[in-house]
Amino acid sequence: MEFVQLNNYAISIEKQFASDIIKESFPLRYGKYSVIKTSEYEFLFNLNGEIKFIRGLNIKNWPHPAEQLKRTDGNDWVYYSVGDDSSEKGIIAWLGEYYLPCLPYPSNSVWEFSYFSNPGAMNALAAWSQLYANLYGARRDGLSSKLSSFIDLVLNNDESVLYEKSMKLSSIIGGRVSVLPPDTRHVDYEIIPLMIADGCLYHCKFCCVKSAQQFQARSKTDILEQIQQLKIFYGRNLENYNALFLGNHDALEAGDELIYLAASESIEAFGFGNSHSKTPKLFLFGSVDSLLKSGNELFEKLNHLPFYTYINIGLESVDAPTLAYIHKPLDTSKIRDAFQKMLDINSTYANIEITANFLLGEQLSPDHYQSLAELLRNAPVPSHSKGAVYLSPLKDSPKKRELLPKFLEIKKQSRLPAYIYLIQRL
Ligand code: SF4
């Protein structure tokens, strides 16, 4: 990496890291970012000059050299932890990733880590404020115009501007994304959100991310308007995105026409597929009913788009009393039909992957776990074929870490890949 020196800072502008997100233990780096290094920290800025990552280098209290803070487009600082078990039974087995995102808001994580009480992480955020102040006061004599423009770009994105931008994003799409599909882990949760519907079909009692709205699809005009505004919003940094999330909680219910319109219009507008080396990803949620009523025509169309598409369906349980307990208004035969349809689609369409969510919780009955283990053990698919199942700890489960042995037991029996679902907002 080529660095220029400014006072005590080594600066590299628009460094190209791996073009695709690669799952590896160290370091998690992808896309095109500018880097400022001090003797203690490494700061990464996206192509709009917005702070994105902070990593401790040679400082006391930094928990692990591979860990870092990441700022999301919703302006949350998320701490990426490697956890306390780096064996194959550790985080990689639970999440399918080498990092556990530790969130600054309540969620359903099995691993409690509050970076607010971690001096290393808090010092890193203070170091970012100090860096900003130092850049503000830095003498510019003799600096190249490229370096000077980069400093201006960073200075144009102070904390209040970053907050305003996150509000602007929510206002473009009509509200904050309260949950991302678990499959977005494959792109480190870096997606462009585009809402094609609001609300959901069931309003289940256990759900902590639902809105009060009845299901309502957006109009074509609204979707096209969002695309135009999102293109302006992301600006130069669009180059760092290669994935689209069609929201909200049941985009599949919006139907063929809107899904196809939103996906196909986004390809050109957001520059997806400009690179020959990486396949853009499309993510959406679906429900049991929307999956069961979706016809082959939609899947044929999706399969021929440049995207690899993930559709995540909330199945929750194949045990009738459990469905009643969580107030999911479905019977087990529908859940089983949806599970079978998921397997059929996954084996038919090379570019579509349906995944499913089930629940984990101390308060759930042995019958829930038994019926789930049986379903996954007897799934008529080649072992560990595509179509992951995600087990989502109930948010109000006490002692979530104690759920891990239960999860690992189900994972061991499952013919499908199985992971924990960490509920994460944008
Ligand atoms: S689980 Fe899905 S369908 Fe049920 S309330 Fe939540 S968002 Fe709606």
Coordinates of C-alpha atoms and ligand atoms in Angstrom, one line a residue:
M1 CA 0.0 0.0 0.0
E2 CA 1.4 3.4 -0.9
F3 CA 1.3 6.0 1.8
V4 CA 2.0 9.7 1.9
Q5 CA 3.0 11.3 5.2
L6 CA 1.1 14.1 6.9
N7 CA 2.4 15.0 10.3
N8 CA 2.1 11.7 12.2
Y9 CA -0.3 10.2 9.8
A10 CA 0.4 7.8 6.9
I11 CA -2.4 8.2 4.3
S12 CA -3.3 6.0 1.4
I13 CA -6.0 7.3 -0.9
E14 CA -8.6 5.0 -2.5
K15 CA -6.7 1.8 -1.9
Q16 CA -8.4 -1.2 -3.7
F17 CA -8.7 -4.1 -1.3
A18 CA -10.2 -7.5 -2.4
S19 CA -13.1 -6.7 -4.8
D20 CA -15.3 -9.4 -3.2
I21 CA -15.9 -10.1 0.4
I22 CA -13.9 -13.1 1.4
K23 CA -14.5 -15.2 4.5
E24 CA -11.2 -15.2 6.3
S25 CA -10.1 -14.8 9.9
F26 CA -8.0 -11.8 9.3
P27 CA -8.3 -9.0 8.1
L28 CA -11.8 -8.3 7.0
R29 CA -11.1 -5.9 4.1
Y30 CA -12.9 -5.4 0.8
G31 CA -13.8 -2.7 -1.6
K32 CA -12.1 0.7 -2.2
Y33 CA -11.2 2.7 0.9
S34 CA -8.8 5.4 1.9
V35 CA -6.7 4.6 4.9
I36 CA -5.2 6.8 7.6
K37 CA -2.7 5.1 9.9
T38 CA -1.3 6.4 13.1
S39 CA 1.1 4.5 15.3
E40 CA -2.0 3.3 17.3
Y41 CA -5.0 3.1 15.0
E42 CA -6.0 2.4 11.4
F43 CA -9.0 4.4 10.1
L44 CA -10.7 3.5 6.8
F45 CA -13.0 5.9 4.9
N46 CA -15.3 5.1 2.0
L47 CA -15.3 6.9 -1.3
N48 CA -17.6 9.6 0.1
G49 CA -15.0 10.3 2.9
E50 CA -17.3 8.8 5.5
I51 CA -15.5 6.9 8.4
K52 CA -16.2 3.2 8.0
F53 CA -13.7 1.1 10.1
I54 CA -11.4 1.7 13.1
R55 CA -8.9 -0.9 14.2
G56 CA -6.5 -0.7 17.1
L57 CA -2.9 -1.4 16.2
N58 CA -0.3 -1.2 18.9
I59 CA -2.4 -0.1 21.8
K60 CA -3.2 -1.5 25.3
N61 CA -6.7 -2.7 25.8
W62 CA -7.4 -3.6 22.2
P63 CA -9.0 -7.0 22.6
H64 CA -7.6 -8.7 19.5
P65 CA -5.6 -7.6 16.4
A66 CA -8.3 -8.9 14.0
E67 CA -11.1 -7.0 15.8
Q68 CA -12.4 -3.7 14.7
L69 CA -15.3 -1.2 14.8
K70 CA -17.4 -0.8 11.8
R71 CA -19.9 2.1 11.2
T72 CA -23.1 1.0 9.3
D73 CA -25.1 3.1 6.9
G74 CA -27.6 3.5 9.7
N75 CA -24.8 5.2 11.7
D76 CA -24.4 2.4 14.3
W77 CA -20.9 1.5 15.4
V78 CA -20.7 -2.3 15.5
Y79 CA -17.8 -4.1 17.2
Y80 CA -16.5 -7.1 15.3
S81 CA -15.3 -9.6 17.8
V82 CA -13.5 -12.9 17.2
G83 CA -15.0 -14.2 20.4
D84 CA -13.3 -16.4 23.0
D85 CA -13.3 -19.6 20.9
S86 CA -11.6 -19.6 17.6
S87 CA -11.9 -23.3 17.1
E88 CA -14.2 -24.9 14.6
K89 CA -16.8 -25.1 17.4
G90 CA -16.6 -21.3 18.0
I91 CA -18.0 -18.3 16.1
I92 CA -17.4 -19.9 12.7
A93 CA -19.6 -22.8 13.6
W94 CA -22.4 -20.6 15.1
L95 CA -22.5 -17.9 12.4
G96 CA -20.6 -19.2 9.4
E97 CA -18.4 -16.2 9.7
Y98 CA -15.2 -15.5 11.6
Y99 CA -16.6 -12.4 13.3
L100 CA -19.5 -11.8 15.6
P101 CA -20.9 -8.3 15.1
C102 CA -21.5 -6.9 18.6
L103 CA -24.3 -4.4 18.4
P104 CA -24.9 -1.2 20.3
Y105 CA -28.6 -1.9 20.7
P106 CA -30.5 -4.9 22.2
S107 CA -30.7 -7.9 20.0
N108 CA -30.9 -11.7 20.2
S109 CA -27.2 -12.4 20.2
V110 CA -25.9 -15.5 22.1
W111 CA -22.8 -13.6 23.0
E112 CA -23.1 -10.5 25.3
F113 CA -20.4 -8.0 24.6
S114 CA -21.0 -4.3 25.4
Y115 CA -18.2 -2.3 23.8
F116 CA -19.5 0.7 25.8
S117 CA -17.7 -0.9 28.8
N118 CA -14.6 -1.8 26.8
P119 CA -12.0 0.9 27.3
G120 CA -10.2 -0.2 24.1
A121 CA -13.2 0.3 21.9
M122 CA -14.2 3.6 23.6
N123 CA -10.7 5.0 23.2
A124 CA -10.8 4.1 19.5
L125 CA -14.0 6.3 19.1
A126 CA -12.3 9.1 21.0
A127 CA -9.2 8.7 18.7
W128 CA -11.5 9.2 15.7
S129 CA -12.7 12.5 17.2
Q130 CA -9.1 13.5 17.8
L131 CA -8.1 12.6 14.2
Y132 CA -11.0 14.8 12.9
A133 CA -9.8 17.7 15.0
N134 CA -6.2 17.3 13.9
L135 CA -7.1 17.1 10.3
Y136 CA -9.2 20.2 10.7
G137 CA -6.2 22.1 12.1
A138 CA -3.6 20.6 9.8
R139 CA -1.5 22.9 7.6
R140 CA -2.1 22.3 4.0
D141 CA 1.1 24.0 2.5
G142 CA 2.7 21.8 -0.1
L143 CA 0.0 19.1 0.0
S144 CA -1.0 17.6 -3.3
S145 CA -4.5 18.5 -4.5
K146 CA -5.5 14.8 -4.2
L147 CA -4.6 14.7 -0.6
S148 CA -6.1 18.1 0.2
S149 CA -9.4 17.0 -1.5
F150 CA -9.4 13.8 0.5
I151 CA -9.0 15.8 3.8
D152 CA -11.9 18.1 2.7
L153 CA -14.0 15.1 2.0
V154 CA -13.4 13.6 5.5
L155 CA -14.0 17.0 7.2
N156 CA -17.3 17.3 5.3
N157 CA -18.5 14.2 7.2
D158 CA -18.4 15.0 10.9
E159 CA -20.6 13.2 13.4
S160 CA -23.7 15.4 12.8
V161 CA -23.4 15.0 9.0
L162 CA -23.1 11.2 9.3
Y163 CA -26.2 11.2 11.6
E164 CA -28.1 13.4 9.1
K165 CA -27.2 11.1 6.3
S166 CA -28.5 8.1 8.1
M167 CA -31.8 10.0 8.6
K168 CA -31.9 10.9 5.0
L169 CA -31.5 7.2 4.0
S170 CA -34.4 6.3 6.2
S171 CA -36.5 9.0 4.8
I172 CA -35.8 7.9 1.2
I173 CA -37.0 4.4 1.8
G174 CA -39.7 5.4 4.2
G175 CA -38.4 4.2 7.6
R176 CA -35.4 2.4 9.1
V177 CA -34.7 -1.2 8.2
S178 CA -35.4 -3.0 11.5
V179 CA -33.9 -6.3 10.5
L180 CA -31.7 -7.6 7.6
P181 CA -32.0 -11.2 6.3
P182 CA -29.4 -13.5 7.8
D183 CA -28.0 -14.3 4.4
T184 CA -26.7 -10.7 4.1
R185 CA -23.8 -11.9 6.3
H186 CA -22.4 -13.1 2.9
V187 CA -21.8 -9.4 2.0
D188 CA -20.9 -8.3 5.5
Y189 CA -24.4 -6.7 5.7
E190 CA -23.4 -4.1 3.1
I191 CA -26.6 -3.8 1.0
I192 CA -28.5 -1.1 -0.7
P193 CA -32.1 -1.1 0.7
L194 CA -35.0 -0.7 -1.6
M195 CA -38.5 -1.0 -0.1
I196 CA -41.1 -2.6 -2.3
A197 CA -43.7 -3.3 0.4
D198 CA -44.4 -2.5 4.0
G199 CA -45.9 -4.6 6.9
C200 CA -46.3 -8.3 7.0
L201 CA -49.0 -11.0 6.9
Y202 CA -49.0 -12.5 10.3
H203 CA -48.0 -10.0 13.1
C204 CA -46.7 -12.9 15.2
K205 CA -46.5 -12.2 18.9
F206 CA -42.9 -13.3 19.5
C207 CA -41.5 -11.1 16.7
C208 CA -39.4 -8.1 17.9
V209 CA -38.9 -6.5 14.5
K210 CA -42.5 -6.2 13.1
S211 CA -44.3 -3.0 12.3
A212 CA -47.9 -2.4 13.1
Q213 CA -48.8 -2.0 9.4
Q214 CA -50.9 -4.4 7.4
F215 CA -49.1 -5.7 4.4
Q216 CA -49.1 -3.1 1.6
A217 CA -47.1 -3.2 -1.6
R218 CA -45.5 0.0 -2.8
S219 CA -46.4 1.5 -6.1
K220 CA -44.1 1.3 -9.2
T221 CA -43.6 5.1 -9.1
D222 CA -42.5 4.9 -5.4
I223 CA -40.0 2.2 -6.2
L224 CA -38.5 4.0 -9.2
E225 CA -38.3 7.2 -7.2
Q226 CA -36.4 5.5 -4.4
I227 CA -34.0 4.1 -6.9
Q228 CA -33.2 7.6 -8.3
Q229 CA -32.8 9.0 -4.8
L230 CA -30.7 6.1 -3.6
K231 CA -28.4 6.5 -6.6
I232 CA -27.8 10.1 -5.6
F233 CA -27.5 9.3 -1.9
Y234 CA -24.8 6.7 -2.3
G235 CA -22.9 8.8 -4.9
R236 CA -19.4 7.7 -5.6
N237 CA -19.5 5.0 -2.9
L238 CA -22.0 3.0 -5.0
E239 CA -18.9 1.3 -6.3
N240 CA -18.4 -0.4 -3.0
Y241 CA -21.8 -2.1 -3.1
N242 CA -22.7 -5.3 -4.9
A243 CA -25.9 -6.3 -3.2
L244 CA -29.5 -5.2 -3.0
F245 CA -32.0 -5.8 -0.2
L246 CA -35.7 -5.7 -1.3
G247 CA -37.6 -4.9 1.8
N248 CA -39.4 -5.0 3.9
H249 CA -40.5 -8.0 6.0
D250 CA -42.2 -9.9 3.1
A251 CA -41.1 -8.5 -0.2
L252 CA -41.9 -11.9 -1.8
E253 CA -45.6 -11.1 -1.2
A254 CA -45.3 -8.0 -3.4
G255 CA -45.5 -10.4 -6.4
D256 CA -43.6 -11.0 -9.6
E257 CA -44.0 -7.7 -11.3
L258 CA -42.7 -5.5 -8.5
I259 CA -39.9 -7.8 -7.6
Y260 CA -38.7 -8.0 -11.1
L261 CA -39.1 -4.3 -11.8
A262 CA -37.1 -3.4 -8.6
A263 CA -34.3 -5.9 -9.2
S264 CA -33.9 -5.2 -12.9
E265 CA -34.1 -1.4 -12.6
S266 CA -31.5 -1.5 -9.8
I267 CA -28.9 -3.4 -11.9
E268 CA -28.2 -0.4 -14.2
A269 CA -28.9 2.3 -11.7
F270 CA -26.6 1.0 -9.0
G271 CA -24.0 -0.4 -11.4
F272 CA -24.4 -4.0 -10.3
G273 CA -22.8 -6.5 -12.6
N274 CA -20.3 -3.9 -13.9
S275 CA -17.5 -6.2 -12.7
H276 CA -17.1 -9.4 -14.5
S277 CA -15.5 -11.0 -11.5
K278 CA -18.2 -10.8 -8.9
T279 CA -21.8 -11.8 -9.0
P280 CA -24.2 -9.3 -7.4
K281 CA -26.4 -10.6 -4.7
L282 CA -30.1 -10.0 -4.1
F283 CA -31.8 -10.5 -0.7
L284 CA -35.4 -10.6 0.3
F285 CA -37.6 -12.0 3.0
G286 CA -40.7 -14.1 2.2
S287 CA -43.4 -15.7 4.3
V288 CA -44.8 -19.2 4.2
D289 CA -47.9 -18.0 2.2
S290 CA -45.9 -15.8 -0.2
L291 CA -43.5 -18.7 -0.9
L292 CA -46.3 -21.2 -1.4
K293 CA -48.2 -19.0 -3.8
S294 CA -45.1 -17.9 -5.8
G295 CA -45.1 -19.6 -9.2
N296 CA -42.3 -20.9 -11.4
E297 CA -42.5 -17.8 -13.6
L298 CA -41.0 -15.6 -10.8
F299 CA -38.2 -18.1 -10.0
E300 CA -37.4 -18.5 -13.8
K301 CA -37.2 -14.7 -14.1
L302 CA -35.0 -14.3 -11.0
N303 CA -32.8 -17.2 -12.1
H304 CA -32.0 -15.3 -15.3
L305 CA -31.1 -12.0 -13.7
P306 CA -27.4 -11.3 -13.1
F307 CA -28.0 -11.7 -9.3
Y308 CA -27.6 -14.7 -7.1
T309 CA -30.8 -14.4 -5.1
Y310 CA -31.4 -15.4 -1.4
I311 CA -34.9 -15.5 -0.1
N312 CA -35.3 -16.0 3.6
I313 CA -38.5 -17.5 5.0
G314 CA -39.6 -17.5 8.6
L315 CA -40.8 -21.1 9.3
E316 CA -40.2 -20.9 13.1
S317 CA -41.4 -24.4 14.1
V318 CA -43.0 -27.6 12.9
D319 CA -44.6 -28.2 16.3
A320 CA -48.3 -27.1 16.5
P321 CA -48.3 -26.1 20.2
T322 CA -45.1 -24.0 19.6
L323 CA -46.7 -22.2 16.7
A324 CA -49.7 -21.5 19.0
Y325 CA -47.4 -20.3 21.8
I326 CA -45.6 -17.8 19.5
H327 CA -48.9 -16.8 17.9
K328 CA -47.9 -17.7 14.4
P329 CA -51.2 -18.2 12.7
L330 CA -50.1 -21.2 10.6
D331 CA -50.5 -25.0 10.8
T332 CA -47.6 -27.4 10.6
S333 CA -48.7 -28.8 7.2
K334 CA -48.2 -25.4 5.6
I335 CA -44.8 -25.1 7.3
R336 CA -43.8 -28.5 6.0
D337 CA -45.1 -27.7 2.5
A338 CA -43.0 -24.5 2.5
F339 CA -39.9 -26.4 3.7
Q340 CA -40.4 -28.9 0.8
K341 CA -40.9 -26.1 -1.7
M342 CA -37.6 -24.5 -0.4
L343 CA -35.8 -27.7 -1.1
D344 CA -37.3 -28.1 -4.6
I345 CA -36.5 -24.5 -5.6
N346 CA -32.9 -24.9 -4.3
S347 CA -32.4 -28.0 -6.4
T348 CA -34.0 -26.6 -9.5
Y349 CA -32.6 -23.0 -9.8
A350 CA -28.8 -22.6 -9.8
N351 CA -29.0 -18.9 -8.9
I352 CA -31.7 -18.9 -6.2
E353 CA -31.2 -20.0 -2.7
I354 CA -34.1 -20.2 -0.3
T355 CA -33.1 -20.2 3.4
A356 CA -35.3 -20.7 6.5
N357 CA -35.5 -19.5 10.0
F358 CA -36.5 -21.5 13.1
L359 CA -36.6 -20.5 16.7
L360 CA -34.4 -21.2 19.6
G361 CA -35.5 -20.4 23.2
E362 CA -35.2 -21.8 26.7
Q363 CA -39.0 -21.5 27.0
L364 CA -39.7 -23.7 23.9
S365 CA -40.7 -27.3 24.5
P366 CA -38.7 -30.5 23.9
D367 CA -41.3 -31.3 21.1
H368 CA -40.2 -28.2 19.2
Y369 CA -36.6 -29.3 19.2
Q370 CA -37.4 -32.9 18.5
S371 CA -39.6 -32.2 15.5
L372 CA -37.1 -29.7 14.1
A373 CA -34.2 -32.1 14.5
E374 CA -36.2 -34.7 12.7
L375 CA -37.2 -32.4 9.9
L376 CA -33.6 -31.4 9.3
R377 CA -32.2 -34.9 9.7
N378 CA -34.5 -36.4 7.2
A379 CA -34.4 -33.6 4.6
P380 CA -34.2 -35.3 1.3
V381 CA -31.1 -33.4 0.0
P382 CA -27.4 -34.1 -0.4
S383 CA -25.7 -33.4 3.0
H384 CA -24.8 -29.7 3.5
S385 CA -26.2 -28.7 0.1
K386 CA -27.4 -25.1 -0.4
G387 CA -30.3 -23.7 1.6
A388 CA -29.1 -22.8 5.1
V389 CA -31.4 -23.0 8.1
Y390 CA -31.0 -20.2 10.7
L391 CA -31.9 -20.7 14.3
S392 CA -32.9 -17.5 15.9
P393 CA -32.8 -17.1 19.7
L394 CA -35.9 -15.5 21.0
K395 CA -35.0 -12.0 22.1
D396 CA -36.3 -12.4 25.6
S397 CA -34.6 -15.7 26.2
P398 CA -32.6 -15.5 29.4
K399 CA -29.0 -17.0 29.3
K400 CA -28.8 -17.1 25.5
R401 CA -25.3 -18.6 25.6
E402 CA -26.8 -21.7 27.2
L403 CA -28.8 -22.2 24.0
L404 CA -25.6 -23.0 22.1
P405 CA -25.4 -26.7 23.0
K406 CA -29.0 -27.1 21.8
F407 CA -28.1 -25.3 18.6
L408 CA -24.9 -27.4 18.1
E409 CA -27.0 -30.6 18.7
I410 CA -29.4 -29.6 15.9
K411 CA -26.6 -28.5 13.6
K412 CA -24.9 -31.9 14.0
Q413 CA -28.1 -33.7 12.9
S414 CA -29.0 -31.3 10.1
R415 CA -28.4 -32.3 6.5
L416 CA -28.6 -28.6 5.7
P417 CA -26.0 -26.0 6.8
A418 CA -27.3 -24.5 10.1
Y419 CA -26.3 -21.2 11.8
I420 CA -27.4 -18.8 14.5
Y421 CA -29.4 -15.8 13.2
L422 CA -28.2 -12.6 14.7
I423 CA -31.0 -10.0 14.3
Q424 CA -29.3 -6.9 12.9
R425 CA -30.8 -3.6 11.7
L426 CA -29.4 -1.4 9.0
Ligands
SF4_1 S1 -42.0 -13.0 12.1 FE1 -42.3 -12.1 10.1 S2 -44.5 -12.4 9.7 FE2 -44.2 -12.7 11.9 S3 -44.5 -10.6 12.8 FE3 -42.3 -10.8 12.4 S4 -42.1 -9.9 10.3 FE4 -44.3 -10.4 10.6

